[in-house]
Amino acid sequence: MNTQFSIRHIQTFLATSALALGLTIGCASTVFAQVQPQSYESIQYITGGIGNAEQNEMKSAEKDYNLHMTFSAVKDQAFLSDVAVQIVDKDNKKIFDAANTGPYLNVKLPDGKYELTATYKGETRKHAFTLAKGKTEKSVLRWPTE
C-alpha cells in the first residue's frame, strides 16, 4: 500500500511538472516572440505588432525601412491584422504582395512612385506615395468594424 501511494505521488508530481514546463515554454515563446524579416521577390518587409513586445520590435526596426503603415479600426482605433496589401510602381507593375499583414507593416522600397492597395474583410483602401532618397512614408489606413 505504501509503495502504491508513493508511485501515485510520483506520477502526479511528474504530470504536474510536465504541465508547468509546457506552460512556461509557451509563455516564454510569446514573451520573446520576434518579428521575422520577410521578402516578396526582392522587397524586404516586416509585419506584426500584436502585443507590446512585437510593437516595440516593429518600432525599433522602423529605421531600416522607408514605408511604415498602420492598420486600424475607424470607431475605436483598435489595431487590425489580416490585411492584404499590394503595391504597384508607376508602371502599374506589382512589386509587393502579402496576404496577412498588420497591424504594422514596414517595407523597404527603392525610390519611386507607388500605389498601395490594402484590403480588410473585402473593403479596400488605396494610398499613393512617392519615395525619394532619405524620405520615408508613414500612414494609417482605417476601416469600419462591427
Short mmCIF file of N, CA and C in Angstrom, two decimals:
data_model
loop_
_atom_site.label_atom_id
_atom_site.label_comp_id
_atom_site.label_asym_id
_atom_site.label_seq_id
_atom_site.Cartn_x
_atom_site.Cartn_y
_atom_site.Cartn_z
N MET A 1 0.82 -1.20 0.00
CA MET A 1 0.00 0.00 0.00
C MET A 1 0.87 1.26 0.00
N ASN A 2 1.91 1.24 0.78
CA ASN A 2 2.81 2.37 0.87
C ASN A 2 3.51 2.61 -0.47
N THR A 3 3.88 1.54 -1.19
CA THR A 3 4.53 1.64 -2.49
C THR A 3 3.57 2.25 -3.51
N GLN A 4 2.31 1.84 -3.50
CA GLN A 4 1.31 2.40 -4.40
C GLN A 4 1.14 3.89 -4.16
N PHE A 5 1.10 4.26 -2.90
CA PHE A 5 0.94 5.66 -2.53
C PHE A 5 2.11 6.48 -3.09
N SER A 6 3.31 5.99 -2.98
CA SER A 6 4.49 6.69 -3.47
C SER A 6 4.48 6.79 -4.99
N ILE A 7 4.10 5.72 -5.66
CA ILE A 7 4.05 5.73 -7.13
C ILE A 7 3.02 6.74 -7.61
N ARG A 8 1.87 6.79 -6.95
CA ARG A 8 0.84 7.76 -7.32
C ARG A 8 1.35 9.19 -7.11
N HIS A 9 2.05 9.44 -6.02
CA HIS A 9 2.62 10.76 -5.77
C HIS A 9 3.63 11.14 -6.85
N ILE A 10 4.47 10.18 -7.21
CA ILE A 10 5.49 10.44 -8.23
C ILE A 10 4.82 10.72 -9.58
N GLN A 11 3.79 9.94 -9.93
CA GLN A 11 3.08 10.16 -11.19
C GLN A 11 2.42 11.54 -11.21
N THR A 12 1.79 11.92 -10.11
CA THR A 12 1.15 13.23 -10.02
C THR A 12 2.19 14.34 -10.14
N PHE A 13 3.30 14.17 -9.44
CA PHE A 13 4.38 15.16 -9.48
C PHE A 13 4.91 15.31 -10.90
N LEU A 14 5.16 14.20 -11.59
CA LEU A 14 5.69 14.25 -12.95
C LEU A 14 4.69 14.88 -13.91
N ALA A 15 3.43 14.55 -13.78
CA ALA A 15 2.40 15.13 -14.65
C ALA A 15 2.30 16.64 -14.43
N THR A 16 2.31 17.05 -13.17
CA THR A 16 2.23 18.48 -12.84
C THR A 16 3.47 19.21 -13.34
N SER A 17 4.62 18.61 -13.17
CA SER A 17 5.87 19.23 -13.64
C SER A 17 5.88 19.38 -15.15
N ALA A 18 5.42 18.36 -15.86
CA ALA A 18 5.36 18.43 -17.32
C ALA A 18 4.42 19.53 -17.77
N LEU A 19 3.28 19.65 -17.12
CA LEU A 19 2.32 20.71 -17.45
C LEU A 19 2.93 22.08 -17.20
N ALA A 20 3.56 22.25 -16.06
CA ALA A 20 4.19 23.53 -15.71
C ALA A 20 5.28 23.89 -16.71
N LEU A 21 6.09 22.92 -17.10
CA LEU A 21 7.14 23.16 -18.08
C LEU A 21 6.55 23.57 -19.42
N GLY A 22 5.50 22.89 -19.84
CA GLY A 22 4.84 23.23 -21.10
C GLY A 22 4.29 24.64 -21.08
N LEU A 23 3.66 25.03 -19.99
CA LEU A 23 3.13 26.38 -19.87
C LEU A 23 4.24 27.41 -19.87
N THR A 24 5.33 27.12 -19.19
CA THR A 24 6.46 28.04 -19.13
C THR A 24 7.06 28.25 -20.51
N ILE A 25 7.25 27.18 -21.24
CA ILE A 25 7.81 27.28 -22.59
C ILE A 25 6.85 28.05 -23.49
N GLY A 26 5.56 27.79 -23.39
CA GLY A 26 4.56 28.50 -24.19
C GLY A 26 4.56 29.98 -23.90
N CYS A 27 4.62 30.35 -22.65
CA CYS A 27 4.64 31.77 -22.26
C CYS A 27 5.94 32.42 -22.71
N ALA A 28 7.04 31.73 -22.56
CA ALA A 28 8.33 32.30 -22.95
C ALA A 28 8.37 32.57 -24.44
N SER A 29 7.81 31.68 -25.25
CA SER A 29 7.82 31.91 -26.69
C SER A 29 6.95 33.10 -27.05
N THR A 30 5.90 33.36 -26.29
CA THR A 30 5.06 34.52 -26.53
C THR A 30 5.79 35.80 -26.13
N VAL A 31 6.42 35.78 -24.97
CA VAL A 31 7.12 36.96 -24.48
C VAL A 31 8.28 37.32 -25.39
N PHE A 32 9.00 36.32 -25.89
CA PHE A 32 10.17 36.58 -26.71
C PHE A 32 9.88 36.43 -28.19
N ALA A 33 8.61 36.60 -28.57
CA ALA A 33 8.24 36.50 -29.98
C ALA A 33 9.01 37.53 -30.77
N GLN A 34 9.58 37.10 -31.87
CA GLN A 34 10.34 38.02 -32.70
C GLN A 34 9.62 38.21 -34.02
N VAL A 35 9.64 39.44 -34.47
CA VAL A 35 9.10 39.76 -35.78
C VAL A 35 10.18 39.36 -36.78
N GLN A 36 9.84 38.47 -37.68
CA GLN A 36 10.82 37.93 -38.63
C GLN A 36 10.81 38.72 -39.93
N PRO A 37 11.99 39.19 -40.38
CA PRO A 37 12.06 39.84 -41.69
C PRO A 37 11.63 38.84 -42.78
N GLN A 38 10.91 39.35 -43.76
CA GLN A 38 10.43 38.53 -44.86
C GLN A 38 10.75 39.25 -46.16
N SER A 39 10.50 38.59 -47.27
CA SER A 39 10.69 39.27 -48.55
C SER A 39 9.67 38.79 -49.56
N TYR A 40 9.31 39.70 -50.43
CA TYR A 40 8.48 39.37 -51.59
C TYR A 40 9.35 39.74 -52.79
N GLU A 41 9.76 38.74 -53.53
CA GLU A 41 10.75 38.92 -54.58
C GLU A 41 11.95 39.62 -53.95
N SER A 42 12.32 40.82 -54.38
CA SER A 42 13.49 41.48 -53.80
C SER A 42 13.11 42.52 -52.74
N ILE A 43 11.84 42.65 -52.42
CA ILE A 43 11.37 43.66 -51.47
C ILE A 43 11.35 43.07 -50.06
N GLN A 44 12.09 43.69 -49.16
CA GLN A 44 12.14 43.23 -47.76
C GLN A 44 11.06 43.94 -46.95
N TYR A 45 10.48 43.20 -45.99
CA TYR A 45 9.46 43.79 -45.13
C TYR A 45 9.36 43.02 -43.82
N ILE A 46 8.73 43.68 -42.84
CA ILE A 46 8.35 43.02 -41.60
C ILE A 46 6.92 43.43 -41.30
N THR A 47 6.20 42.55 -40.66
CA THR A 47 4.83 42.85 -40.28
C THR A 47 4.54 42.21 -38.94
N GLY A 48 3.66 42.81 -38.19
CA GLY A 48 3.32 42.31 -36.86
C GLY A 48 2.88 43.46 -35.98
N GLY A 49 3.06 43.27 -34.69
CA GLY A 49 2.69 44.32 -33.75
C GLY A 49 1.58 43.91 -32.81
N ILE A 50 1.34 42.60 -32.71
CA ILE A 50 0.33 42.13 -31.77
C ILE A 50 1.02 41.91 -30.44
N GLY A 51 0.65 42.69 -29.46
CA GLY A 51 1.30 42.62 -28.15
C GLY A 51 2.41 43.64 -28.04
N ASN A 52 2.74 44.01 -26.82
CA ASN A 52 3.74 45.04 -26.57
C ASN A 52 5.12 44.68 -27.10
N ALA A 53 5.53 43.43 -26.94
CA ALA A 53 6.86 43.02 -27.39
C ALA A 53 7.01 43.21 -28.90
N GLU A 54 6.02 42.77 -29.67
CA GLU A 54 6.08 42.93 -31.13
C GLU A 54 5.97 44.40 -31.53
N GLN A 55 5.14 45.17 -30.84
CA GLN A 55 5.03 46.59 -31.15
C GLN A 55 6.37 47.28 -30.97
N ASN A 56 7.06 46.96 -29.88
CA ASN A 56 8.37 47.56 -29.63
C ASN A 56 9.38 47.15 -30.69
N GLU A 57 9.34 45.88 -31.11
CA GLU A 57 10.24 45.41 -32.16
C GLU A 57 9.98 46.14 -33.48
N MET A 58 8.71 46.29 -33.82
CA MET A 58 8.36 46.96 -35.06
C MET A 58 8.84 48.41 -35.05
N LYS A 59 8.64 49.09 -33.94
CA LYS A 59 9.07 50.49 -33.84
C LYS A 59 10.59 50.61 -33.89
N SER A 60 11.28 49.67 -33.24
CA SER A 60 12.75 49.69 -33.26
C SER A 60 13.29 49.45 -34.66
N ALA A 61 12.60 48.68 -35.46
CA ALA A 61 13.07 48.33 -36.80
C ALA A 61 12.72 49.38 -37.85
N GLU A 62 11.92 50.37 -37.51
CA GLU A 62 11.48 51.37 -38.50
C GLU A 62 12.64 52.00 -39.25
N LYS A 63 13.76 52.21 -38.59
CA LYS A 63 14.90 52.89 -39.22
C LYS A 63 15.43 52.14 -40.45
N ASP A 64 15.15 50.85 -40.54
CA ASP A 64 15.64 50.03 -41.64
C ASP A 64 14.68 49.98 -42.83
N TYR A 65 13.54 50.65 -42.73
CA TYR A 65 12.50 50.60 -43.76
C TYR A 65 12.03 52.01 -44.06
N ASN A 66 11.57 52.24 -45.30
CA ASN A 66 11.13 53.59 -45.65
C ASN A 66 9.62 53.73 -45.84
N LEU A 67 8.87 52.65 -45.72
CA LEU A 67 7.41 52.72 -45.73
C LEU A 67 6.90 52.12 -44.42
N HIS A 68 6.10 52.89 -43.70
CA HIS A 68 5.57 52.47 -42.40
C HIS A 68 4.06 52.62 -42.41
N MET A 69 3.36 51.49 -42.41
CA MET A 69 1.90 51.50 -42.44
C MET A 69 1.35 50.95 -41.13
N THR A 70 0.22 51.54 -40.72
CA THR A 70 -0.53 51.04 -39.56
C THR A 70 -1.96 50.86 -40.02
N PHE A 71 -2.57 49.75 -39.62
CA PHE A 71 -3.95 49.45 -39.98
C PHE A 71 -4.80 49.42 -38.71
N SER A 72 -5.91 50.18 -38.72
CA SER A 72 -6.74 50.25 -37.51
C SER A 72 -8.21 50.45 -37.86
N ALA A 73 -9.04 50.30 -36.84
CA ALA A 73 -10.49 50.50 -36.97
C ALA A 73 -10.82 51.98 -36.85
N VAL A 74 -11.85 52.43 -37.56
CA VAL A 74 -12.28 53.83 -37.51
C VAL A 74 -12.82 54.17 -36.13
N LYS A 75 -13.75 53.35 -35.66
CA LYS A 75 -14.51 53.70 -34.45
C LYS A 75 -13.66 53.76 -33.19
N ASP A 76 -12.96 52.67 -32.88
CA ASP A 76 -12.22 52.62 -31.62
C ASP A 76 -10.70 52.63 -31.82
N GLN A 77 -10.26 52.76 -33.06
CA GLN A 77 -8.85 52.78 -33.43
C GLN A 77 -8.10 51.52 -32.99
N ALA A 78 -8.83 50.42 -32.81
CA ALA A 78 -8.19 49.13 -32.49
C ALA A 78 -7.33 48.70 -33.67
N PHE A 79 -6.21 48.08 -33.38
CA PHE A 79 -5.33 47.59 -34.43
C PHE A 79 -6.00 46.46 -35.19
N LEU A 80 -5.71 46.39 -36.50
CA LEU A 80 -6.26 45.34 -37.36
C LEU A 80 -5.12 44.53 -37.96
N SER A 81 -5.34 43.23 -38.05
CA SER A 81 -4.39 42.36 -38.76
C SER A 81 -5.16 41.63 -39.84
N ASP A 82 -4.50 40.74 -40.54
CA ASP A 82 -5.09 40.03 -41.68
C ASP A 82 -5.49 40.99 -42.80
N VAL A 83 -4.65 41.99 -43.02
CA VAL A 83 -4.87 42.95 -44.10
C VAL A 83 -4.02 42.51 -45.30
N ALA A 84 -4.66 42.37 -46.45
CA ALA A 84 -3.95 42.01 -47.68
C ALA A 84 -3.43 43.30 -48.32
N VAL A 85 -2.15 43.30 -48.69
CA VAL A 85 -1.53 44.52 -49.22
C VAL A 85 -0.83 44.20 -50.54
N GLN A 86 -1.07 45.07 -51.52
CA GLN A 86 -0.35 45.02 -52.79
C GLN A 86 0.19 46.41 -53.07
N ILE A 87 1.38 46.45 -53.65
CA ILE A 87 1.97 47.73 -54.04
C ILE A 87 2.36 47.62 -55.51
N VAL A 88 1.98 48.64 -56.29
CA VAL A 88 2.38 48.71 -57.69
C VAL A 88 3.25 49.94 -57.89
N ASP A 89 4.15 49.87 -58.87
CA ASP A 89 5.01 51.02 -59.16
C ASP A 89 4.33 51.94 -60.18
N LYS A 90 5.05 52.96 -60.64
CA LYS A 90 4.46 53.95 -61.55
C LYS A 90 4.03 53.34 -62.88
N ASP A 91 4.59 52.18 -63.24
CA ASP A 91 4.20 51.49 -64.46
C ASP A 91 3.10 50.46 -64.22
N ASN A 92 2.51 50.51 -63.03
CA ASN A 92 1.43 49.60 -62.62
C ASN A 92 1.90 48.14 -62.52
N LYS A 93 3.20 47.96 -62.30
CA LYS A 93 3.76 46.61 -62.11
C LYS A 93 3.71 46.27 -60.63
N LYS A 94 3.14 45.10 -60.32
CA LYS A 94 3.07 44.68 -58.92
C LYS A 94 4.47 44.35 -58.43
N ILE A 95 4.88 45.04 -57.35
CA ILE A 95 6.20 44.79 -56.79
C ILE A 95 6.13 44.20 -55.38
N PHE A 96 4.92 44.20 -54.80
CA PHE A 96 4.77 43.68 -53.44
C PHE A 96 3.37 43.10 -53.29
N ASP A 97 3.29 41.95 -52.62
CA ASP A 97 2.00 41.30 -52.39
C ASP A 97 2.12 40.44 -51.13
N ALA A 98 1.34 40.76 -50.12
CA ALA A 98 1.34 39.98 -48.87
C ALA A 98 -0.10 39.84 -48.40
N ALA A 99 -0.49 38.63 -48.04
CA ALA A 99 -1.88 38.35 -47.71
C ALA A 99 -2.27 38.68 -46.28
N ASN A 100 -1.39 38.48 -45.32
CA ASN A 100 -1.76 38.66 -43.90
C ASN A 100 -0.80 39.61 -43.21
N THR A 101 -1.07 40.90 -43.31
CA THR A 101 -0.19 41.88 -42.67
C THR A 101 -0.94 42.60 -41.56
N GLY A 102 -0.20 43.34 -40.78
CA GLY A 102 -0.77 44.19 -39.76
C GLY A 102 -0.55 43.66 -38.37
N PRO A 103 -0.84 44.50 -37.43
CA PRO A 103 -1.32 45.87 -37.57
C PRO A 103 -0.27 46.86 -38.08
N TYR A 104 1.03 46.48 -37.98
CA TYR A 104 2.08 47.33 -38.55
C TYR A 104 2.70 46.61 -39.73
N LEU A 105 3.09 47.40 -40.73
CA LEU A 105 3.79 46.87 -41.89
C LEU A 105 4.90 47.85 -42.24
N ASN A 106 6.14 47.39 -42.22
CA ASN A 106 7.30 48.19 -42.63
C ASN A 106 7.89 47.54 -43.87
N VAL A 107 8.09 48.35 -44.92
CA VAL A 107 8.58 47.83 -46.20
C VAL A 107 9.78 48.67 -46.64
N LYS A 108 10.77 48.02 -47.24
CA LYS A 108 11.94 48.71 -47.79
C LYS A 108 11.79 48.74 -49.31
N LEU A 109 11.53 49.94 -49.84
CA LEU A 109 11.30 50.11 -51.27
C LEU A 109 12.37 50.98 -51.90
N PRO A 110 12.67 50.77 -53.18
CA PRO A 110 13.55 51.71 -53.87
C PRO A 110 12.82 53.04 -54.11
N ASP A 111 13.57 54.08 -54.41
CA ASP A 111 12.95 55.37 -54.72
C ASP A 111 11.97 55.20 -55.88
N GLY A 112 10.86 55.95 -55.83
CA GLY A 112 9.89 55.88 -56.90
C GLY A 112 8.49 56.27 -56.46
N LYS A 113 7.56 56.20 -57.42
CA LYS A 113 6.15 56.49 -57.16
C LYS A 113 5.40 55.17 -57.06
N TYR A 114 4.52 55.10 -56.06
CA TYR A 114 3.83 53.84 -55.78
C TYR A 114 2.37 54.07 -55.43
N GLU A 115 1.59 53.01 -55.60
CA GLU A 115 0.23 52.99 -55.07
C GLU A 115 0.05 51.70 -54.28
N LEU A 116 -0.36 51.86 -53.04
CA LEU A 116 -0.61 50.73 -52.15
C LEU A 116 -2.10 50.48 -52.10
N THR A 117 -2.49 49.23 -52.22
CA THR A 117 -3.88 48.82 -52.07
C THR A 117 -3.95 47.85 -50.89
N ALA A 118 -4.76 48.19 -49.91
CA ALA A 118 -4.91 47.35 -48.72
C ALA A 118 -6.37 46.93 -48.61
N THR A 119 -6.59 45.64 -48.36
CA THR A 119 -7.94 45.10 -48.28
C THR A 119 -8.13 44.38 -46.95
N TYR A 120 -9.21 44.78 -46.25
CA TYR A 120 -9.56 44.15 -44.97
C TYR A 120 -11.04 43.78 -45.03
N LYS A 121 -11.33 42.51 -44.87
CA LYS A 121 -12.71 41.99 -44.90
C LYS A 121 -13.48 42.50 -46.12
N GLY A 122 -12.83 42.47 -47.27
CA GLY A 122 -13.47 42.83 -48.53
C GLY A 122 -13.51 44.31 -48.84
N GLU A 123 -13.12 45.17 -47.92
CA GLU A 123 -13.11 46.62 -48.16
C GLU A 123 -11.69 47.08 -48.45
N THR A 124 -11.55 47.88 -49.51
CA THR A 124 -10.24 48.29 -50.00
C THR A 124 -9.97 49.76 -49.72
N ARG A 125 -8.72 50.03 -49.38
CA ARG A 125 -8.22 51.40 -49.22
C ARG A 125 -7.01 51.52 -50.13
N LYS A 126 -6.85 52.71 -50.75
CA LYS A 126 -5.69 52.97 -51.61
C LYS A 126 -4.90 54.14 -51.05
N HIS A 127 -3.60 54.08 -51.26
CA HIS A 127 -2.71 55.13 -50.78
C HIS A 127 -1.57 55.31 -51.78
N ALA A 128 -1.52 56.49 -52.41
CA ALA A 128 -0.45 56.80 -53.36
C ALA A 128 0.64 57.58 -52.62
N PHE A 129 1.90 57.30 -52.96
CA PHE A 129 3.01 57.99 -52.29
C PHE A 129 4.25 57.93 -53.17
N THR A 130 5.18 58.83 -52.87
CA THR A 130 6.46 58.90 -53.57
C THR A 130 7.58 58.80 -52.55
N LEU A 131 8.57 57.99 -52.87
CA LEU A 131 9.75 57.87 -52.02
C LEU A 131 10.96 58.39 -52.78
N ALA A 132 11.69 59.29 -52.15
CA ALA A 132 12.93 59.81 -52.71
C ALA A 132 14.03 59.54 -51.70
N LYS A 133 15.25 59.73 -52.11
CA LYS A 133 16.40 59.42 -51.25
C LYS A 133 16.24 60.05 -49.86
N GLY A 134 16.31 59.20 -48.85
CA GLY A 134 16.24 59.66 -47.46
C GLY A 134 14.83 59.96 -46.97
N LYS A 135 13.82 59.84 -47.83
CA LYS A 135 12.45 60.14 -47.43
C LYS A 135 11.75 58.86 -46.96
N THR A 136 10.91 59.00 -45.94
CA THR A 136 10.09 57.88 -45.50
C THR A 136 8.62 58.26 -45.63
N GLU A 137 7.79 57.27 -45.72
CA GLU A 137 6.34 57.46 -45.80
C GLU A 137 5.71 56.74 -44.63
N LYS A 138 4.90 57.48 -43.88
CA LYS A 138 4.21 56.90 -42.72
C LYS A 138 2.73 57.22 -42.86
N SER A 139 1.89 56.19 -42.80
CA SER A 139 0.46 56.41 -42.98
C SER A 139 -0.35 55.40 -42.17
N VAL A 140 -1.57 55.82 -41.83
CA VAL A 140 -2.51 54.95 -41.13
C VAL A 140 -3.73 54.78 -42.03
N LEU A 141 -4.12 53.55 -42.27
CA LEU A 141 -5.35 53.27 -43.01
C LEU A 141 -6.36 52.69 -42.03
N ARG A 142 -7.62 53.18 -42.14
CA ARG A 142 -8.66 52.77 -41.18
C ARG A 142 -9.86 52.17 -41.91
N TRP A 143 -10.48 51.21 -41.24
CA TRP A 143 -11.68 50.55 -41.75
C TRP A 143 -12.78 50.58 -40.70
N PRO A 144 -14.05 50.65 -41.15
CA PRO A 144 -15.14 50.50 -40.19
C PRO A 144 -15.20 49.05 -39.72
N THR A 145 -15.50 48.85 -38.46
CA THR A 145 -15.64 47.50 -37.92
C THR A 145 -17.00 47.41 -37.24
N GLU A 146 -17.44 46.18 -37.02
CA GLU A 146 -18.76 45.97 -36.41
C GLU A 146 -18.74 46.21 -34.93
#
